[in-house]
Short mmCIF file of C-alpha atoms and ligand atoms in Angstrom, two decimals:
data_model
loop_
_atom_site.label_atom_id
_atom_site.label_comp_id
_atom_site.label_asym_id
_atom_site.label_seq_id
_atom_site.Cartn_x
_atom_site.Cartn_y
_atom_site.Cartn_z
CA MET A 13 -9.85 -0.73 29.08
CA PRO A 14 -8.98 1.88 25.81
CA THR A 15 -8.69 0.55 22.62
CA PRO A 16 -5.73 1.10 20.20
CA SER A 17 -6.92 4.03 18.83
CA GLN A 18 -8.78 5.93 22.12
CA ALA A 19 -5.11 5.22 24.06
CA LEU A 20 -3.42 7.14 20.52
CA ASN A 21 -5.87 9.43 20.64
CA SER A 22 -5.31 10.66 24.43
CA ALA A 23 -1.86 10.56 23.57
CA THR A 24 -2.25 13.14 20.73
CA ASN A 25 -4.58 15.17 21.82
CA ALA A 26 -1.64 17.82 23.49
CA GLN A 27 -0.40 18.14 19.97
CA PRO A 28 -1.51 18.43 16.60
CA PRO A 29 -2.12 15.86 14.03
CA VAL A 30 0.40 14.19 13.10
CA LEU A 31 -0.85 14.27 8.93
CA GLN A 32 -2.12 17.08 9.32
CA GLY A 33 -1.86 19.49 5.99
CA GLN A 34 -0.99 16.25 3.83
CA THR A 35 -3.68 13.71 1.86
CA ALA A 36 -3.34 10.26 1.68
CA LEU A 37 -4.85 8.07 -0.65
CA VAL A 38 -6.21 4.68 0.64
CA THR A 39 -7.24 1.96 -2.02
CA GLY A 40 -9.29 -0.71 -0.95
CA ALA A 41 -10.25 1.87 2.35
CA ASN A 42 -14.16 0.86 1.92
CA SER A 43 -13.98 -2.39 4.92
CA GLY A 44 -11.46 -4.20 6.65
CA ILE A 45 -7.71 -3.21 7.25
CA GLY A 46 -8.11 -0.24 4.17
CA GLU A 47 -10.63 1.38 6.28
CA GLY A 48 -9.21 0.89 9.42
CA ILE A 49 -6.41 3.24 8.27
CA ALA A 50 -8.42 5.86 6.20
CA ARG A 51 -10.54 6.33 9.66
CA ALA A 52 -6.87 6.40 11.25
CA MET A 53 -5.65 9.23 9.01
CA ALA A 54 -8.22 11.07 9.05
CA ALA A 55 -8.24 11.21 12.81
CA ALA A 56 -4.57 12.62 12.26
CA GLY A 57 -5.13 15.54 10.87
CA ALA A 58 -4.81 13.90 6.71
CA ALA A 59 -7.44 14.35 3.72
CA VAL A 60 -8.38 11.03 2.78
CA VAL A 61 -9.49 9.89 -1.00
CA VAL A 62 -11.66 6.27 0.17
CA ASN A 63 -11.18 4.29 -2.88
CA TYR A 64 -13.38 1.28 -3.43
CA VAL A 65 -14.15 -0.96 -6.77
CA SER A 66 -17.60 -2.29 -5.20
CA HIS A 67 -20.02 -0.97 -2.27
CA PRO A 68 -20.31 2.62 -2.90
CA GLU A 69 -22.39 3.26 0.21
CA ALA A 70 -20.31 2.04 1.85
CA ALA A 71 -17.23 4.45 0.83
CA ASP A 72 -20.02 7.07 1.82
CA THR A 73 -20.19 6.09 5.31
CA ILE A 74 -16.49 6.43 6.20
CA VAL A 75 -16.63 9.73 4.55
CA ASP A 76 -19.62 11.13 6.06
CA ASP A 77 -18.67 9.60 9.22
CA ILE A 78 -15.04 11.12 8.73
CA THR A 79 -16.80 14.99 7.23
CA ALA A 80 -19.55 14.98 10.55
CA ALA A 81 -15.82 14.97 12.89
CA GLY A 82 -14.27 18.33 11.11
CA GLY A 83 -12.43 15.79 8.76
CA ARG A 84 -12.12 15.70 4.89
CA ALA A 85 -12.47 12.55 2.71
CA LEU A 86 -13.47 11.49 -1.06
CA ALA A 87 -14.69 8.62 -1.94
CA LEU A 88 -13.54 7.33 -5.08
CA ALA A 89 -13.70 4.00 -7.39
CA ALA A 90 -11.01 2.84 -9.20
CA ASP A 91 -10.18 -0.87 -10.01
CA VAL A 92 -6.08 -0.69 -8.81
CA SER A 93 -5.32 -3.61 -11.47
CA LYS A 94 -6.88 -1.43 -14.58
CA GLU A 95 -3.99 1.64 -16.09
CA ASP A 96 -7.03 3.56 -16.83
CA ASP A 97 -8.73 3.49 -13.64
CA VAL A 98 -5.71 4.47 -11.88
CA GLN A 99 -4.94 7.56 -13.74
CA ALA A 100 -8.35 8.68 -12.86
CA LEU A 101 -7.95 8.09 -9.42
CA PHE A 102 -5.28 10.52 -8.96
CA ARG A 103 -6.16 12.62 -11.42
CA GLY A 104 -9.51 13.16 -8.91
CA ALA A 105 -7.78 12.93 -5.77
CA ILE A 106 -5.10 15.92 -6.92
CA ASP A 107 -8.69 17.93 -8.57
CA ALA A 108 -9.83 17.41 -5.10
CA PHE A 109 -7.66 18.15 -2.34
CA GLY A 110 -4.36 19.59 -4.34
CA THR A 111 -2.34 16.34 -4.35
CA VAL A 112 -0.59 13.44 -2.68
CA ASP A 113 1.08 12.89 -0.17
CA ILE A 114 0.43 9.33 0.90
CA LEU A 115 -0.53 5.91 -0.29
CA VAL A 116 -1.72 3.59 0.85
CA ASN A 117 -1.71 1.03 -0.98
CA ASN A 118 -3.98 -1.53 0.69
CA ALA A 119 -6.40 -3.26 -1.77
CA GLY A 120 -6.10 -6.70 -2.05
CA MET A 121 -7.96 -10.27 -2.38
CA GLN A 122 -8.02 -13.81 -2.18
CA ASP A 123 -9.17 -16.78 -4.72
CA ASP A 124 -8.31 -19.63 -2.90
CA ALA A 125 -7.45 -22.89 -4.31
CA ARG A 126 -5.35 -25.81 -4.56
CA LEU A 127 -2.44 -26.30 -6.63
CA VAL A 128 -4.01 -28.67 -8.46
CA ASP A 129 -7.14 -27.18 -9.02
CA MET A 130 -6.21 -23.52 -9.85
CA THR A 131 -7.39 -21.91 -12.85
CA LEU A 132 -4.92 -19.72 -14.36
CA GLU A 133 -7.71 -16.71 -14.18
CA GLN A 134 -7.28 -17.24 -10.32
CA TRP A 135 -3.75 -17.20 -10.42
CA ASN A 136 -4.17 -13.61 -12.59
CA ARG A 137 -6.70 -12.19 -11.05
CA VAL A 138 -4.80 -11.95 -7.74
CA LEU A 139 -1.80 -10.83 -8.55
CA ALA A 140 -3.18 -8.46 -10.93
CA VAL A 141 -5.30 -6.96 -7.89
CA ASN A 142 -2.10 -7.42 -5.02
CA LEU A 143 0.66 -6.78 -7.29
CA THR A 144 0.15 -5.35 -10.31
CA GLY A 145 -2.25 -2.65 -8.92
CA GLN A 146 0.70 -1.90 -6.49
CA PHE A 147 3.17 -1.02 -8.91
CA LEU A 148 0.14 0.96 -10.92
CA CYS A 149 -0.88 3.13 -7.41
CA ALA A 150 2.95 4.01 -6.63
CA ARG A 151 3.96 4.56 -10.36
CA GLU A 152 1.09 7.40 -10.37
CA ALA A 153 2.48 8.61 -6.86
CA VAL A 154 5.70 8.57 -7.07
CA ARG A 155 4.88 11.00 -10.75
CA GLU A 156 3.26 13.07 -8.57
CA PHE A 157 6.07 12.99 -5.45
CA LEU A 158 8.70 13.90 -7.62
CA ARG A 159 6.50 17.06 -9.33
CA ARG A 160 6.15 18.82 -6.34
CA GLY A 161 8.89 17.96 -4.14
CA VAL A 162 9.16 18.24 -0.40
CA ARG A 163 6.77 20.78 1.17
CA PRO A 164 9.03 20.59 4.97
CA GLU A 165 5.91 22.81 6.29
CA VAL A 166 3.79 19.15 6.29
CA SER A 167 6.78 16.86 6.24
CA CYS A 168 10.05 16.62 5.69
CA ALA A 169 9.66 13.65 2.66
CA ALA A 170 8.13 14.18 -0.83
CA GLY A 171 5.57 11.81 0.01
CA LYS A 172 5.02 8.02 1.67
CA ILE A 173 4.06 4.66 0.42
CA LEU A 174 3.09 2.14 2.69
CA CYS A 175 2.43 -1.00 1.03
CA ILE A 176 -0.39 -3.81 2.77
CA SER A 177 1.46 -6.92 2.96
CA SER A 178 0.80 -9.69 4.97
CA VAL A 179 3.12 -12.15 6.77
CA HIS A 180 3.04 -14.79 3.96
CA GLU A 181 5.31 -12.34 2.35
CA ARG A 182 7.23 -14.61 4.53
CA ILE A 183 5.06 -17.63 5.60
CA PRO A 184 4.28 -20.28 2.94
CA TRP A 185 0.65 -20.79 2.94
CA ALA A 186 -0.74 -24.78 1.08
CA GLY A 187 -3.92 -24.11 -1.02
CA HIS A 188 -3.23 -20.26 -1.18
CA VAL A 189 -0.36 -19.89 -3.95
CA ASN A 190 -1.79 -17.44 -5.66
CA TYR A 191 -1.71 -14.89 -3.30
CA ALA A 192 1.51 -15.95 -1.40
CA VAL A 193 3.26 -15.30 -4.52
CA SER A 194 1.20 -11.61 -4.70
CA LYS A 195 2.34 -10.85 -1.25
CA GLY A 196 6.26 -12.24 -1.89
CA GLY A 197 6.18 -9.61 -4.74
CA VAL A 198 5.11 -7.01 -2.88
CA MET A 199 7.69 -7.58 -0.38
CA GLN A 200 10.74 -7.29 -3.63
CA LEU A 201 8.64 -3.93 -5.04
CA MET A 202 8.80 -2.33 -1.94
CA MET A 203 12.20 -3.04 -0.83
CA THR A 204 13.33 -2.39 -4.86
CA MET A 205 11.36 1.09 -4.33
CA ALA A 206 12.78 2.01 -1.41
CA GLN A 207 15.94 1.88 -2.50
CA GLU A 208 15.28 3.17 -6.06
CA LEU A 209 13.14 6.33 -4.17
CA GLY A 210 15.87 7.17 -0.96
CA PRO A 211 17.44 10.10 -3.14
CA HIS A 212 14.00 11.49 -4.02
CA ARG A 213 12.77 12.17 -0.51
CA VAL A 214 10.28 8.88 -1.54
CA ARG A 215 9.75 6.56 1.78
CA VAL A 216 8.31 3.13 1.44
CA ASN A 217 7.92 0.79 4.17
CA SER A 218 5.17 -2.56 4.37
CA ILE A 219 2.65 -3.91 6.80
CA ALA A 220 2.75 -6.95 7.26
CA PRO A 221 -1.11 -7.86 8.48
CA GLY A 222 -1.22 -11.19 10.69
CA ALA A 223 -5.03 -12.49 11.44
CA ILE A 224 -6.72 -8.86 11.54
CA ARG A 225 -10.88 -9.55 11.84
CA THR A 226 -11.95 -8.57 9.06
CA PRO A 227 -13.98 -10.05 6.34
CA ILE A 228 -11.53 -11.53 3.57
CA ASN A 229 -11.01 -14.23 6.69
CA ARG A 230 -14.36 -14.33 7.81
CA SER A 231 -14.11 -18.18 7.81
CA ALA A 232 -10.84 -18.07 9.73
CA TRP A 233 -13.05 -16.67 13.08
CA GLU A 234 -16.54 -16.71 12.57
CA THR A 235 -17.26 -20.15 14.71
CA ALA A 236 -14.97 -20.88 18.10
CA GLY A 237 -13.86 -24.15 16.43
CA ALA A 238 -12.15 -21.87 13.61
CA GLU A 239 -11.06 -19.07 16.00
CA ALA A 240 -9.23 -21.72 18.36
CA ALA A 241 -7.72 -22.92 15.72
CA LEU A 242 -6.08 -19.99 14.59
CA LEU A 243 -5.37 -18.33 18.11
CA ALA A 244 -3.26 -21.34 18.72
CA LEU A 245 -1.29 -19.55 15.75
CA ILE A 246 -0.79 -15.68 17.49
CA PRO A 247 1.47 -16.28 20.52
CA TYR A 248 -0.27 -12.74 21.80
CA GLY A 249 -3.18 -15.04 22.50
CA ARG A 250 -5.96 -12.14 20.34
CA ILE A 251 -6.77 -11.97 16.85
CA GLY A 252 -6.22 -8.26 15.41
CA GLU A 253 -7.99 -5.48 14.66
CA PRO A 254 -8.20 -3.28 12.02
CA ASP A 255 -7.10 -0.42 14.64
CA ASP A 256 -4.64 -1.91 15.47
CA ILE A 257 -3.17 -1.78 11.66
CA GLY A 258 -4.68 1.80 11.66
CA ASN A 259 -2.41 2.92 14.41
CA VAL A 260 0.81 1.28 13.16
CA ALA A 261 0.17 3.13 9.81
CA VAL A 262 -0.32 6.47 11.11
CA TRP A 263 2.89 6.75 12.61
CA LEU A 264 4.84 4.82 10.20
CA VAL A 265 3.94 7.64 6.97
CA SER A 266 4.46 10.33 9.80
CA ASP A 267 7.99 12.62 10.56
CA ALA A 268 8.34 10.51 13.45
CA ALA A 269 9.31 7.49 11.15
CA ASP A 270 11.25 9.53 8.74
CA TYR A 271 14.16 7.61 8.83
CA VAL A 272 12.19 4.12 8.59
CA THR A 273 12.56 3.39 4.57
CA GLY A 274 12.62 -0.47 3.15
CA ALA A 275 11.43 -2.07 5.88
CA THR A 276 8.04 -4.86 6.19
CA LEU A 277 6.71 -3.72 9.85
CA PHE A 278 4.97 -7.44 10.86
CA VAL A 279 1.78 -6.03 12.92
CA ASP A 280 0.81 -9.45 14.22
CA GLY A 281 0.50 -10.87 17.45
CA GLY A 282 4.05 -12.70 16.94
CA MET A 283 2.20 -14.81 14.26
CA THR A 284 5.65 -15.01 12.28
CA LEU A 285 7.70 -16.15 15.27
CA TYR A 286 6.97 -20.24 15.01
CA PRO A 287 4.56 -20.94 17.21
CA GLY A 288 4.23 -24.01 17.25
CA PHE A 289 8.43 -23.99 18.61
CA ALA A 290 6.75 -22.69 21.43
CA THR A 291 6.34 -26.59 22.61
CA GLY A 292 8.07 -28.47 20.06
CA GLY A 293 10.76 -28.51 18.40
C1 BGC B 11 -4.73 -13.40 4.90
C2 BGC B 11 -6.04 -13.54 6.23
C3 BGC B 11 -5.39 -13.61 7.19
C4 BGC B 11 -3.94 -13.81 7.33
C5 BGC B 11 -3.17 -15.18 8.52
C6 BGC B 11 -4.27 -13.10 5.65
O1 BGC B 11 -2.72 -12.15 4.50
O2 BGC B 11 -5.65 -12.00 4.36
O3 BGC B 11 -6.78 -14.57 5.18
O4 BGC B 11 -5.67 -15.36 8.13
O5 BGC B 11 -3.21 -13.11 7.07
O6 BGC B 11 -2.83 -16.01 8.05
#
């Protein structure tokens, strides 16, 4: 059986890569879902900025792999919750590749605690990275999109923003109130930006991943018991892989999805389908 990524590649081999001539800036791209998206967008022909905040060696490996495969990529450090870092990140991307066509607002974190134990620092940090970070990056991206305008030879849109949200923009999550609130905020950030920026030919959408096998949720899948409990929440019967998100992300920022804006696409194996009701209710 081909992996989802092999299936997509063989299906698209006959055509020019869909993101040819465009630059994608992916935040938090040195592991997990961000890495999957960065690799998928590079395979689709985009020059990719691999943003990271720690572990530069992981970002370098991704850049080396993309370059070895004939693509273009650059690793740039920035903490998305810091305005100066974000502005320097966009300057670096534009200096290297001329412009930015696609922003993938992916960087995110969890710092879990029960409400009664959660410190203000835990609350503030998660909101700062997961929500304020998406605002800061989107603002810089939109400034560049509006400055440049549409380049019809590469895309119908002046720019695309893809917010990486979570099933927890919809599903409340006890013990993770800071995270759930940050993703609820991402939902309104995405929709409001889509409404405001549509007239400028900027498309804004979200992917809401379910349980994807990455470092952020290792404790939920690394033991057999944890994995079984997690699978009970997923009607489709498997944990997601970063490729599952990467493939959908490429389509959503490509011109094949030009009329899609303001949408959240749940890529979750059915986690948002109230799986308890399959046998209850
Ligand atoms: C969280 C993961 C979790 C998944 C499903 C994601 O947004 O980061 O830790 O496994 O949602 O609950």
